[in-house]
């Protein structure tokens, strides 16, 4: 058993769990962390996607009462049916565009410089969204969303196909600009993550199955466990945080972090892998 490899897997799991549901891009952080750790070969890229499932288990645990109530009521109650349909509608654009453009995007955009640039651009977008004239809130709860609202948020989620953009940032900020309350946008972002990330993980494992063997199981299990624990702590904290705070602090973090990555690359202080 390679202890160094397991330590790297644990670190990557923590990075995934802490960043998946914050508007700071888990994919971007995983690319940068993998570059620093030398954990960025083809198998590591499959690992990065697969351990998202651990973070999703944390969301399922936190929202279990809502999920369970929806599943129980699904055969008979219209509200539960509409909620499930909305999640499905929001999920479909990512599937379609991912299948069409995913390979090209991974081949050309999964680099530290692209990530750093989108960190900075995304930070300024969050600042603009938080400081512009408030959008009239039409939707206070995810149960009030229409299929059209779900489709719009699903389309916005597709922006996160560009690494460094942030899936949660796109859906939360996009949802708020579309008239969802901060709480409703955050909740729907989490619910939308369940099919999106599980689907991406299963598809990636299946597509790259020739790269994997049973010897990789300890590495993947370690990443999943650490991803789950850190994501569970992060989601619980974030739901408390958004009740009294904006996302401005994350915008400044993105800008500063992106500038640091670009500066260290330009000065030659850090050899970010391409």
PDB file of C-alpha atoms in Angstrom:
ATOM      1  CA  UNK A   1       0.000   0.000   0.000  1.00  0.00           C
ATOM      2  CA  UNK A   2       1.432   3.384  -1.063  1.00  0.00           C
ATOM      3  CA  UNK A   3       1.052   5.637   2.010  1.00  0.00           C
ATOM      4  CA  UNK A   4       2.175   8.753   0.129  1.00  0.00           C
ATOM      5  CA  UNK A   5      -0.505   8.129  -2.505  1.00  0.00           C
ATOM      6  CA  UNK A   6      -3.164   7.707   0.203  1.00  0.00           C
ATOM      7  CA  UNK A   7      -2.081  10.986   1.844  1.00  0.00           C
ATOM      8  CA  UNK A   8      -2.418  12.737  -1.514  1.00  0.00           C
ATOM      9  CA  UNK A   9      -5.849  11.139  -1.968  1.00  0.00           C
ATOM     10  CA  UNK A  10      -6.915  12.360   1.481  1.00  0.00           C
ATOM     11  CA  UNK A  11      -5.723  15.906   0.726  1.00  0.00           C
ATOM     12  CA  UNK A  12      -7.573  15.908  -2.583  1.00  0.00           C
ATOM     13  CA  UNK A  13     -10.690  14.592  -0.827  1.00  0.00           C
ATOM     14  CA  UNK A  14     -10.580  17.435   1.684  1.00  0.00           C
ATOM     15  CA  UNK A  15     -10.078  19.983  -1.114  1.00  0.00           C
ATOM     16  CA  UNK A  16     -13.068  18.544  -2.984  1.00  0.00           C
ATOM     17  CA  UNK A  17     -15.333  18.484   0.054  1.00  0.00           C
ATOM     18  CA  UNK A  18     -14.500  22.013   1.196  1.00  0.00           C
ATOM     19  CA  UNK A  19     -14.832  23.616  -2.224  1.00  0.00           C
ATOM     20  CA  UNK A  20     -17.618  21.690  -4.012  1.00  0.00           C
ATOM     21  CA  UNK A  21     -20.496  23.711  -2.574  1.00  0.00           C
ATOM     22  CA  UNK A  22     -18.804  27.073  -2.094  1.00  0.00           C
ATOM     23  CA  UNK A  23     -18.776  29.498  -5.056  1.00  0.00           C
ATOM     24  CA  UNK A  24     -15.020  29.054  -5.532  1.00  0.00           C
ATOM     25  CA  UNK A  25     -14.809  26.061  -7.936  1.00  0.00           C
ATOM     26  CA  UNK A  26     -13.900  22.612  -6.681  1.00  0.00           C
ATOM     27  CA  UNK A  27     -12.626  21.579 -10.129  1.00  0.00           C
ATOM     28  CA  UNK A  28     -10.303  24.573 -10.213  1.00  0.00           C
ATOM     29  CA  UNK A  29      -8.926  23.824  -6.763  1.00  0.00           C
ATOM     30  CA  UNK A  30      -8.466  20.145  -7.613  1.00  0.00           C
ATOM     31  CA  UNK A  31      -6.515  21.046 -10.764  1.00  0.00           C
ATOM     32  CA  UNK A  32      -4.258  23.382  -8.800  1.00  0.00           C
ATOM     33  CA  UNK A  33      -3.837  21.007  -5.849  1.00  0.00           C
ATOM     34  CA  UNK A  34      -3.152  18.103  -8.193  1.00  0.00           C
ATOM     35  CA  UNK A  35      -0.549  20.178 -10.015  1.00  0.00           C
ATOM     36  CA  UNK A  36       1.270  20.980  -6.747  1.00  0.00           C
ATOM     37  CA  UNK A  37       1.094  17.391  -5.496  1.00  0.00           C
ATOM     38  CA  UNK A  38       2.089  15.790  -8.778  1.00  0.00           C
ATOM     39  CA  UNK A  39      -1.294  14.083  -8.766  1.00  0.00           C
ATOM     40  CA  UNK A  40      -2.452  15.000 -12.235  1.00  0.00           C
ATOM     41  CA  UNK A  41      -2.164  12.008 -14.554  1.00  0.00           C
ATOM     42  CA  UNK A  42      -5.090  10.412 -16.403  1.00  0.00           C
ATOM     43  CA  UNK A  43      -6.063   8.255 -13.430  1.00  0.00           C
ATOM     44  CA  UNK A  44      -5.997  11.287 -11.118  1.00  0.00           C
ATOM     45  CA  UNK A  45      -8.456  13.090 -13.395  1.00  0.00           C
ATOM     46  CA  UNK A  46     -10.896  10.184 -13.046  1.00  0.00           C
ATOM     47  CA  UNK A  47     -10.315  10.263  -9.289  1.00  0.00           C
ATOM     48  CA  UNK A  48     -11.144  14.001  -9.153  1.00  0.00           C
ATOM     49  CA  UNK A  49     -14.552  13.371 -10.708  1.00  0.00           C
ATOM     50  CA  UNK A  50     -15.307  10.156  -8.807  1.00  0.00           C
ATOM     51  CA  UNK A  51     -14.741  11.625  -5.326  1.00  0.00           C
ATOM     52  CA  UNK A  52     -17.453  14.199  -5.979  1.00  0.00           C
ATOM     53  CA  UNK A  53     -19.803  11.356  -5.053  1.00  0.00           C
ATOM     54  CA  UNK A  54     -18.526  11.539  -1.481  1.00  0.00           C
ATOM     55  CA  UNK A  55     -19.474  15.210  -1.313  1.00  0.00           C
ATOM     56  CA  UNK A  56     -22.908  14.383  -2.701  1.00  0.00           C
ATOM     57  CA  UNK A  57     -23.517  11.808   0.028  1.00  0.00           C
ATOM     58  CA  UNK A  58     -22.994  14.664   2.493  1.00  0.00           C
ATOM     59  CA  UNK A  59     -25.711  16.725   0.759  1.00  0.00           C
ATOM     60  CA  UNK A  60     -28.063  13.749   0.798  1.00  0.00           C
ATOM     61  CA  UNK A  61     -27.466  13.374   4.535  1.00  0.00           C
ATOM     62  CA  UNK A  62     -28.052  17.068   5.282  1.00  0.00           C
ATOM     63  CA  UNK A  63     -31.211  17.201   3.138  1.00  0.00           C
ATOM     64  CA  UNK A  64     -32.411  13.699   3.905  1.00  0.00           C
ATOM     65  CA  UNK A  65     -35.763  14.776   5.403  1.00  0.00           C
ATOM     66  CA  UNK A  66     -36.681  16.757   2.264  1.00  0.00           C
ATOM     67  CA  UNK A  67     -35.458  13.989  -0.045  1.00  0.00           C
ATOM     68  CA  UNK A  68     -37.269  11.277   1.886  1.00  0.00           C
ATOM     69  CA  UNK A  69     -40.508  13.295   2.054  1.00  0.00           C
ATOM     70  CA  UNK A  70     -40.354  13.903  -1.701  1.00  0.00           C
ATOM     71  CA  UNK A  71     -39.776  10.229  -2.510  1.00  0.00           C
ATOM     72  CA  UNK A  72     -42.637   9.123  -0.247  1.00  0.00           C
ATOM     73  CA  UNK A  73     -45.039  11.694  -1.695  1.00  0.00           C
ATOM     74  CA  UNK A  74     -43.907  11.314  -5.308  1.00  0.00           C
ATOM     75  CA  UNK A  75     -46.649   8.847  -6.407  1.00  0.00           C
ATOM     76  CA  UNK A  76     -49.527  10.964  -5.089  1.00  0.00           C
ATOM     77  CA  UNK A  77     -48.633  14.611  -4.385  1.00  0.00           C
ATOM     78  CA  UNK A  78     -48.344  17.155  -7.181  1.00  0.00           C
ATOM     79  CA  UNK A  79     -45.894  19.388  -5.309  1.00  0.00           C
ATOM     80  CA  UNK A  80     -43.437  16.528  -4.866  1.00  0.00           C
ATOM     81  CA  UNK A  81     -43.837  15.600  -8.534  1.00  0.00           C
ATOM     82  CA  UNK A  82     -43.174  19.187  -9.622  1.00  0.00           C
ATOM     83  CA  UNK A  83     -40.077  19.426  -7.428  1.00  0.00           C
ATOM     84  CA  UNK A  84     -38.663  16.160  -8.819  1.00  0.00           C
ATOM     85  CA  UNK A  85     -39.463  17.307 -12.362  1.00  0.00           C
ATOM     86  CA  UNK A  86     -37.705  20.621 -11.770  1.00  0.00           C
ATOM     87  CA  UNK A  87     -34.541  18.875 -10.601  1.00  0.00           C
ATOM     88  CA  UNK A  88     -34.670  16.639 -13.688  1.00  0.00           C
ATOM     89  CA  UNK A  89     -35.196  19.623 -16.004  1.00  0.00           C
ATOM     90  CA  UNK A  90     -32.315  21.502 -14.394  1.00  0.00           C
ATOM     91  CA  UNK A  91     -30.087  18.448 -14.813  1.00  0.00           C
ATOM     92  CA  UNK A  92     -30.710  17.844 -18.537  1.00  0.00           C
ATOM     93  CA  UNK A  93     -28.718  20.799 -20.016  1.00  0.00           C
ATOM     94  CA  UNK A  94     -25.533  19.668 -18.254  1.00  0.00           C
ATOM     95  CA  UNK A  95     -25.972  16.162 -19.667  1.00  0.00           C
ATOM     96  CA  UNK A  96     -26.517  17.354 -23.240  1.00  0.00           C
ATOM     97  CA  UNK A  97     -23.754  19.969 -23.320  1.00  0.00           C
ATOM     98  CA  UNK A  98     -21.390  17.752 -21.334  1.00  0.00           C
ATOM     99  CA  UNK A  99     -21.697  14.952 -23.881  1.00  0.00           C
ATOM    100  CA  UNK A 100     -21.286  17.390 -26.777  1.00  0.00           C
ATOM    101  CA  UNK A 101     -18.398  19.515 -25.510  1.00  0.00           C
ATOM    102  CA  UNK A 102     -16.937  17.810 -22.434  1.00  0.00           C
ATOM    103  CA  UNK A 103     -14.042  16.138 -24.255  1.00  0.00           C
ATOM    104  CA  UNK A 104     -12.973  19.345 -26.012  1.00  0.00           C
ATOM    105  CA  UNK A 105     -13.174  21.379 -22.820  1.00  0.00           C
ATOM    106  CA  UNK A 106     -11.064  18.873 -20.867  1.00  0.00           C
ATOM    107  CA  UNK A 107      -8.470  18.777 -23.642  1.00  0.00           C
ATOM    108  CA  UNK A 108      -7.988  22.534 -23.890  1.00  0.00           C
ATOM    109  CA  UNK A 109      -9.218  24.301 -20.747  1.00  0.00           C
ATOM    110  CA  UNK A 110      -8.165  22.111 -17.807  1.00  0.00           C
ATOM    111  CA  UNK A 111      -4.993  24.119 -17.085  1.00  0.00           C
ATOM    112  CA  UNK A 112      -3.892  26.205 -14.075  1.00  0.00           C
ATOM    113  CA  UNK A 113      -3.731  29.430 -16.097  1.00  0.00           C
ATOM    114  CA  UNK A 114      -7.311  29.015 -17.357  1.00  0.00           C
ATOM    115  CA  UNK A 115      -8.445  28.197 -13.811  1.00  0.00           C
ATOM    116  CA  UNK A 116      -6.714  31.258 -12.352  1.00  0.00           C
ATOM    117  CA  UNK A 117      -8.226  33.515 -15.024  1.00  0.00           C
ATOM    118  CA  UNK A 118     -11.759  32.222 -14.471  1.00  0.00           C
ATOM    119  CA  UNK A 119     -11.251  32.539 -10.709  1.00  0.00           C
ATOM    120  CA  UNK A 120     -10.628  36.259 -11.189  1.00  0.00           C
ATOM    121  CA  UNK A 121     -13.414  36.825 -13.726  1.00  0.00           C
ATOM    122  CA  UNK A 122     -15.880  34.882 -11.569  1.00  0.00           C
ATOM    123  CA  UNK A 123     -14.909  36.921  -8.530  1.00  0.00           C
ATOM    124  CA  UNK A 124     -15.735  40.185 -10.280  1.00  0.00           C
ATOM    125  CA  UNK A 125     -19.052  38.732 -11.488  1.00  0.00           C
ATOM    126  CA  UNK A 126     -20.002  37.828  -7.906  1.00  0.00           C
ATOM    127  CA  UNK A 127     -19.089  41.364  -6.749  1.00  0.00           C
ATOM    128  CA  UNK A 128     -21.210  42.838  -9.547  1.00  0.00           C
ATOM    129  CA  UNK A 129     -24.142  40.547  -8.741  1.00  0.00           C
ATOM    130  CA  UNK A 130     -24.012  41.358  -5.024  1.00  0.00           C
ATOM    131  CA  UNK A 131     -23.676  45.125  -5.486  1.00  0.00           C
ATOM    132  CA  UNK A 132     -26.117  45.762  -8.318  1.00  0.00           C
ATOM    133  CA  UNK A 133     -29.657  46.913  -7.629  1.00  0.00           C
ATOM    134  CA  UNK A 134     -31.447  44.051  -5.826  1.00  0.00           C
ATOM    135  CA  UNK A 135     -33.549  41.811  -8.041  1.00  0.00           C
ATOM    136  CA  UNK A 136     -37.129  41.464  -6.852  1.00  0.00           C
ATOM    137  CA  UNK A 137     -37.364  38.062  -5.181  1.00  0.00           C
ATOM    138  CA  UNK A 138     -40.096  36.002  -6.813  1.00  0.00           C
ATOM    139  CA  UNK A 139     -39.254  32.642  -5.260  1.00  0.00           C
ATOM    140  CA  UNK A 140     -38.664  32.110  -1.556  1.00  0.00           C
ATOM    141  CA  UNK A 141     -38.559  28.293  -1.610  1.00  0.00           C
ATOM    142  CA  UNK A 142     -37.543  25.598  -4.091  1.00  0.00           C
ATOM    143  CA  UNK A 143     -41.143  24.370  -3.933  1.00  0.00           C
ATOM    144  CA  UNK A 144     -42.258  27.619  -5.593  1.00  0.00           C
ATOM    145  CA  UNK A 145     -40.065  27.169  -8.684  1.00  0.00           C
ATOM    146  CA  UNK A 146     -41.583  26.578 -12.112  1.00  0.00           C
ATOM    147  CA  UNK A 147     -40.108  24.259 -14.770  1.00  0.00           C
ATOM    148  CA  UNK A 148     -38.923  27.363 -16.657  1.00  0.00           C
ATOM    149  CA  UNK A 149     -37.064  28.583 -13.557  1.00  0.00           C
ATOM    150  CA  UNK A 150     -35.413  25.165 -13.267  1.00  0.00           C
ATOM    151  CA  UNK A 151     -34.409  25.171 -16.931  1.00  0.00           C
ATOM    152  CA  UNK A 152     -32.831  28.622 -16.630  1.00  0.00           C
ATOM    153  CA  UNK A 153     -30.802  27.587 -13.582  1.00  0.00           C
ATOM    154  CA  UNK A 154     -29.820  24.376 -15.374  1.00  0.00           C
ATOM    155  CA  UNK A 155     -28.532  26.377 -18.345  1.00  0.00           C
ATOM    156  CA  UNK A 156     -26.568  28.660 -16.034  1.00  0.00           C
ATOM    157  CA  UNK A 157     -25.047  25.583 -14.382  1.00  0.00           C
ATOM    158  CA  UNK A 158     -23.474  24.691 -17.734  1.00  0.00           C
ATOM    159  CA  UNK A 159     -21.129  27.672 -17.406  1.00  0.00           C
ATOM    160  CA  UNK A 160     -19.295  25.597 -14.813  1.00  0.00           C
ATOM    161  CA  UNK A 161     -18.068  23.275 -17.555  1.00  0.00           C
ATOM    162  CA  UNK A 162     -15.231  25.801 -17.838  1.00  0.00           C
ATOM    163  CA  UNK A 163     -12.906  24.902 -14.931  1.00  0.00           C
ATOM    164  CA  UNK A 164     -12.583  27.584 -12.289  1.00  0.00           C
ATOM    165  CA  UNK A 165     -16.073  28.955 -12.908  1.00  0.00           C
ATOM    166  CA  UNK A 166     -17.757  27.020 -10.043  1.00  0.00           C
ATOM    167  CA  UNK A 167     -20.911  24.951 -10.433  1.00  0.00           C
ATOM    168  CA  UNK A 168     -22.355  26.131  -7.131  1.00  0.00           C
ATOM    169  CA  UNK A 169     -21.358  29.723  -7.832  1.00  0.00           C
ATOM    170  CA  UNK A 170     -23.024  29.667 -11.235  1.00  0.00           C
ATOM    171  CA  UNK A 171     -26.268  28.163  -9.973  1.00  0.00           C
ATOM    172  CA  UNK A 172     -26.515  30.208  -6.764  1.00  0.00           C
ATOM    173  CA  UNK A 173     -25.603  33.607  -8.217  1.00  0.00           C
ATOM    174  CA  UNK A 174     -27.490  32.820 -11.429  1.00  0.00           C
ATOM    175  CA  UNK A 175     -30.532  31.760  -9.434  1.00  0.00           C
ATOM    176  CA  UNK A 176     -30.460  34.971  -7.422  1.00  0.00           C
ATOM    177  CA  UNK A 177     -30.263  37.046 -10.619  1.00  0.00           C
ATOM    178  CA  UNK A 178     -33.274  35.093 -11.897  1.00  0.00           C
ATOM    179  CA  UNK A 179     -35.356  36.061  -8.850  1.00  0.00           C
ATOM    180  CA  UNK A 180     -34.706  33.224  -6.394  1.00  0.00           C
ATOM    181  CA  UNK A 181     -34.015  34.095  -2.786  1.00  0.00           C
ATOM    182  CA  UNK A 182     -30.487  33.391  -1.544  1.00  0.00           C
ATOM    183  CA  UNK A 183     -31.805  30.384   0.423  1.00  0.00           C
ATOM    184  CA  UNK A 184     -33.852  28.983  -2.493  1.00  0.00           C
ATOM    185  CA  UNK A 185     -30.950  29.409  -4.941  1.00  0.00           C
ATOM    186  CA  UNK A 186     -28.559  27.654  -2.548  1.00  0.00           C
ATOM    187  CA  UNK A 187     -30.973  24.818  -1.807  1.00  0.00           C
ATOM    188  CA  UNK A 188     -31.704  24.202  -5.489  1.00  0.00           C
ATOM    189  CA  UNK A 189     -27.994  24.293  -6.275  1.00  0.00           C
ATOM    190  CA  UNK A 190     -27.476  21.502  -3.736  1.00  0.00           C
ATOM    191  CA  UNK A 191     -30.399  19.414  -5.005  1.00  0.00           C
ATOM    192  CA  UNK A 192     -29.265  19.888  -8.605  1.00  0.00           C
ATOM    193  CA  UNK A 193     -25.789  18.702  -7.628  1.00  0.00           C
ATOM    194  CA  UNK A 194     -27.097  15.248  -6.659  1.00  0.00           C
ATOM    195  CA  UNK A 195     -27.900  13.904 -10.164  1.00  0.00           C
ATOM    196  CA  UNK A 196     -25.265  16.096 -11.843  1.00  0.00           C
ATOM    197  CA  UNK A 197     -22.265  14.963  -9.825  1.00  0.00           C
ATOM    198  CA  UNK A 198     -23.350  11.353  -9.329  1.00  0.00           C
ATOM    199  CA  UNK A 199     -23.978  11.100 -13.071  1.00  0.00           C
ATOM    200  CA  UNK A 200     -20.589  12.637 -13.881  1.00  0.00           C
ATOM    201  CA  UNK A 201     -18.822  10.297 -11.469  1.00  0.00           C
ATOM    202  CA  UNK A 202     -20.481   7.125 -12.745  1.00  0.00           C
ATOM    203  CA  UNK A 203     -19.972   8.123 -16.395  1.00  0.00           C
ATOM    204  CA  UNK A 204     -16.294   8.940 -15.837  1.00  0.00           C
ATOM    205  CA  UNK A 205     -15.624   5.658 -14.015  1.00  0.00           C
ATOM    206  CA  UNK A 206     -17.355   3.693 -16.767  1.00  0.00           C
ATOM    207  CA  UNK A 207     -15.645   5.525 -19.616  1.00  0.00           C
ATOM    208  CA  UNK A 208     -12.158   5.205 -18.101  1.00  0.00           C
ATOM    209  CA  UNK A 209     -12.612   1.754 -16.569  1.00  0.00           C
ATOM    210  CA  UNK A 210      -9.642   0.403 -18.537  1.00  0.00           C
ATOM    211  CA  UNK A 211      -7.342   2.671 -16.489  1.00  0.00           C
ATOM    212  CA  UNK A 212      -8.523   1.276 -13.152  1.00  0.00           C
ATOM    213  CA  UNK A 213      -7.999  -1.902 -11.162  1.00  0.00           C
ATOM    214  CA  UNK A 214      -8.827  -3.207  -7.698  1.00  0.00           C
ATOM    215  CA  UNK A 215      -5.434  -1.916  -6.552  1.00  0.00           C
ATOM    216  CA  UNK A 216      -6.863   1.603  -6.925  1.00  0.00           C
ATOM    217  CA  UNK A 217      -9.728   0.937  -4.488  1.00  0.00           C
ATOM    218  CA  UNK A 218      -7.894   2.188  -1.325  1.00  0.00           C
ATOM    219  CA  UNK A 219      -7.021   5.459  -3.069  1.00  0.00           C
ATOM    220  CA  UNK A 220     -10.604   6.047  -4.246  1.00  0.00           C
ATOM    221  CA  UNK A 221     -12.103   5.025  -0.896  1.00  0.00           C
ATOM    222  CA  UNK A 222      -9.792   7.395   0.970  1.00  0.00           C
ATOM    223  CA  UNK A 223     -10.779  10.275  -1.298  1.00  0.00           C
ATOM    224  CA  UNK A 224     -14.479   9.488  -0.936  1.00  0.00           C
ATOM    225  CA  UNK A 225     -14.339   9.347   2.871  1.00  0.00           C
ATOM    226  CA  UNK A 226     -12.428  12.595   3.272  1.00  0.00           C
ATOM    227  CA  UNK A 227     -14.600  14.281   0.656  1.00  0.00           C
ATOM    228  CA  UNK A 228     -17.748  13.203   2.513  1.00  0.00           C
ATOM    229  CA  UNK A 229     -16.588  14.403   5.940  1.00  0.00           C
ATOM    230  CA  UNK A 230     -15.287  17.771   4.782  1.00  0.00           C
ATOM    231  CA  UNK A 231     -18.345  18.406   2.559  1.00  0.00           C
ATOM    232  CA  UNK A 232     -20.745  17.574   5.405  1.00  0.00           C
ATOM    233  CA  UNK A 233     -19.040  20.117   7.658  1.00  0.00           C
ATOM    234  CA  UNK A 234     -18.918  22.700   4.858  1.00  0.00           C
ATOM    235  CA  UNK A 235     -22.581  22.372   3.818  1.00  0.00           C
ATOM    236  CA  UNK A 236     -23.817  22.710   7.386  1.00  0.00           C
ATOM    237  CA  UNK A 237     -21.653  25.796   7.868  1.00  0.00           C
ATOM    238  CA  UNK A 238     -22.686  27.379   4.544  1.00  0.00           C
ATOM    239  CA  UNK A 239     -26.409  27.069   5.263  1.00  0.00           C
ATOM    240  CA  UNK A 240     -25.888  29.001   8.497  1.00  0.00           C
ATOM    241  CA  UNK A 241     -23.570  31.517   6.847  1.00  0.00           C
ATOM    242  CA  UNK A 242     -25.912  32.560   4.022  1.00  0.00           C
ATOM    243  CA  UNK A 243     -28.694  33.424   6.458  1.00  0.00           C
ATOM    244  CA  UNK A 244     -26.770  36.558   7.498  1.00  0.00           C
ATOM    245  CA  UNK A 245     -24.002  37.086   4.938  1.00  0.00           C
ATOM    246  CA  UNK A 246     -23.460  37.746   1.232  1.00  0.00           C
ATOM    247  CA  UNK A 247     -20.985  35.975  -1.065  1.00  0.00           C
ATOM    248  CA  UNK A 248     -18.637  38.980  -1.312  1.00  0.00           C
ATOM    249  CA  UNK A 249     -15.913  37.329   0.782  1.00  0.00           C
ATOM    250  CA  UNK A 250     -15.763  34.450  -1.706  1.00  0.00           C
ATOM    251  CA  UNK A 251     -15.426  36.933  -4.567  1.00  0.00           C
ATOM    252  CA  UNK A 252     -12.379  38.540  -2.973  1.00  0.00           C
ATOM    253  CA  UNK A 253     -10.923  35.103  -2.241  1.00  0.00           C
ATOM    254  CA  UNK A 254     -11.308  34.103  -5.896  1.00  0.00           C
ATOM    255  CA  UNK A 255      -9.645  37.291  -7.154  1.00  0.00           C
ATOM    256  CA  UNK A 256      -6.696  37.133  -4.730  1.00  0.00           C
ATOM    257  CA  UNK A 257      -6.149  33.406  -5.258  1.00  0.00           C
ATOM    258  CA  UNK A 258      -6.306  33.766  -9.041  1.00  0.00           C
ATOM    259  CA  UNK A 259      -3.795  36.639  -9.002  1.00  0.00           C
ATOM    260  CA  UNK A 260      -1.435  34.612  -6.779  1.00  0.00           C
ATOM    261  CA  UNK A 261      -1.539  31.638  -9.173  1.00  0.00           C
ATOM    262  CA  UNK A 262      -0.881  33.825 -12.226  1.00  0.00           C
ATOM    263  CA  UNK A 263       1.892  35.755 -10.446  1.00  0.00           C
ATOM    264  CA  UNK A 264       3.706  32.667  -9.186  1.00  0.00           C
ATOM    265  CA  UNK A 265       3.491  31.097 -12.638  1.00  0.00           C
ATOM    266  CA  UNK A 266       4.765  34.239 -14.368  1.00  0.00           C
ATOM    267  CA  UNK A 267       7.639  34.719 -11.896  1.00  0.00           C
ATOM    268  CA  UNK A 268       8.558  31.049 -12.058  1.00  0.00           C
ATOM    269  CA  UNK A 269       8.108  30.530  -8.296  1.00  0.00           C
ATOM    270  CA  UNK A 270       5.726  27.607  -8.831  1.00  0.00           C
ATOM    271  CA  UNK A 271       5.881  25.247 -11.788  1.00  0.00           C
ATOM    272  CA  UNK A 272       2.188  24.742 -12.374  1.00  0.00           C
ATOM    273  CA  UNK A 273       1.705  21.700 -14.561  1.00  0.00           C
ATOM    274  CA  UNK A 274      -0.151  22.224 -17.825  1.00  0.00           C
TER     275      UNK A 274
END
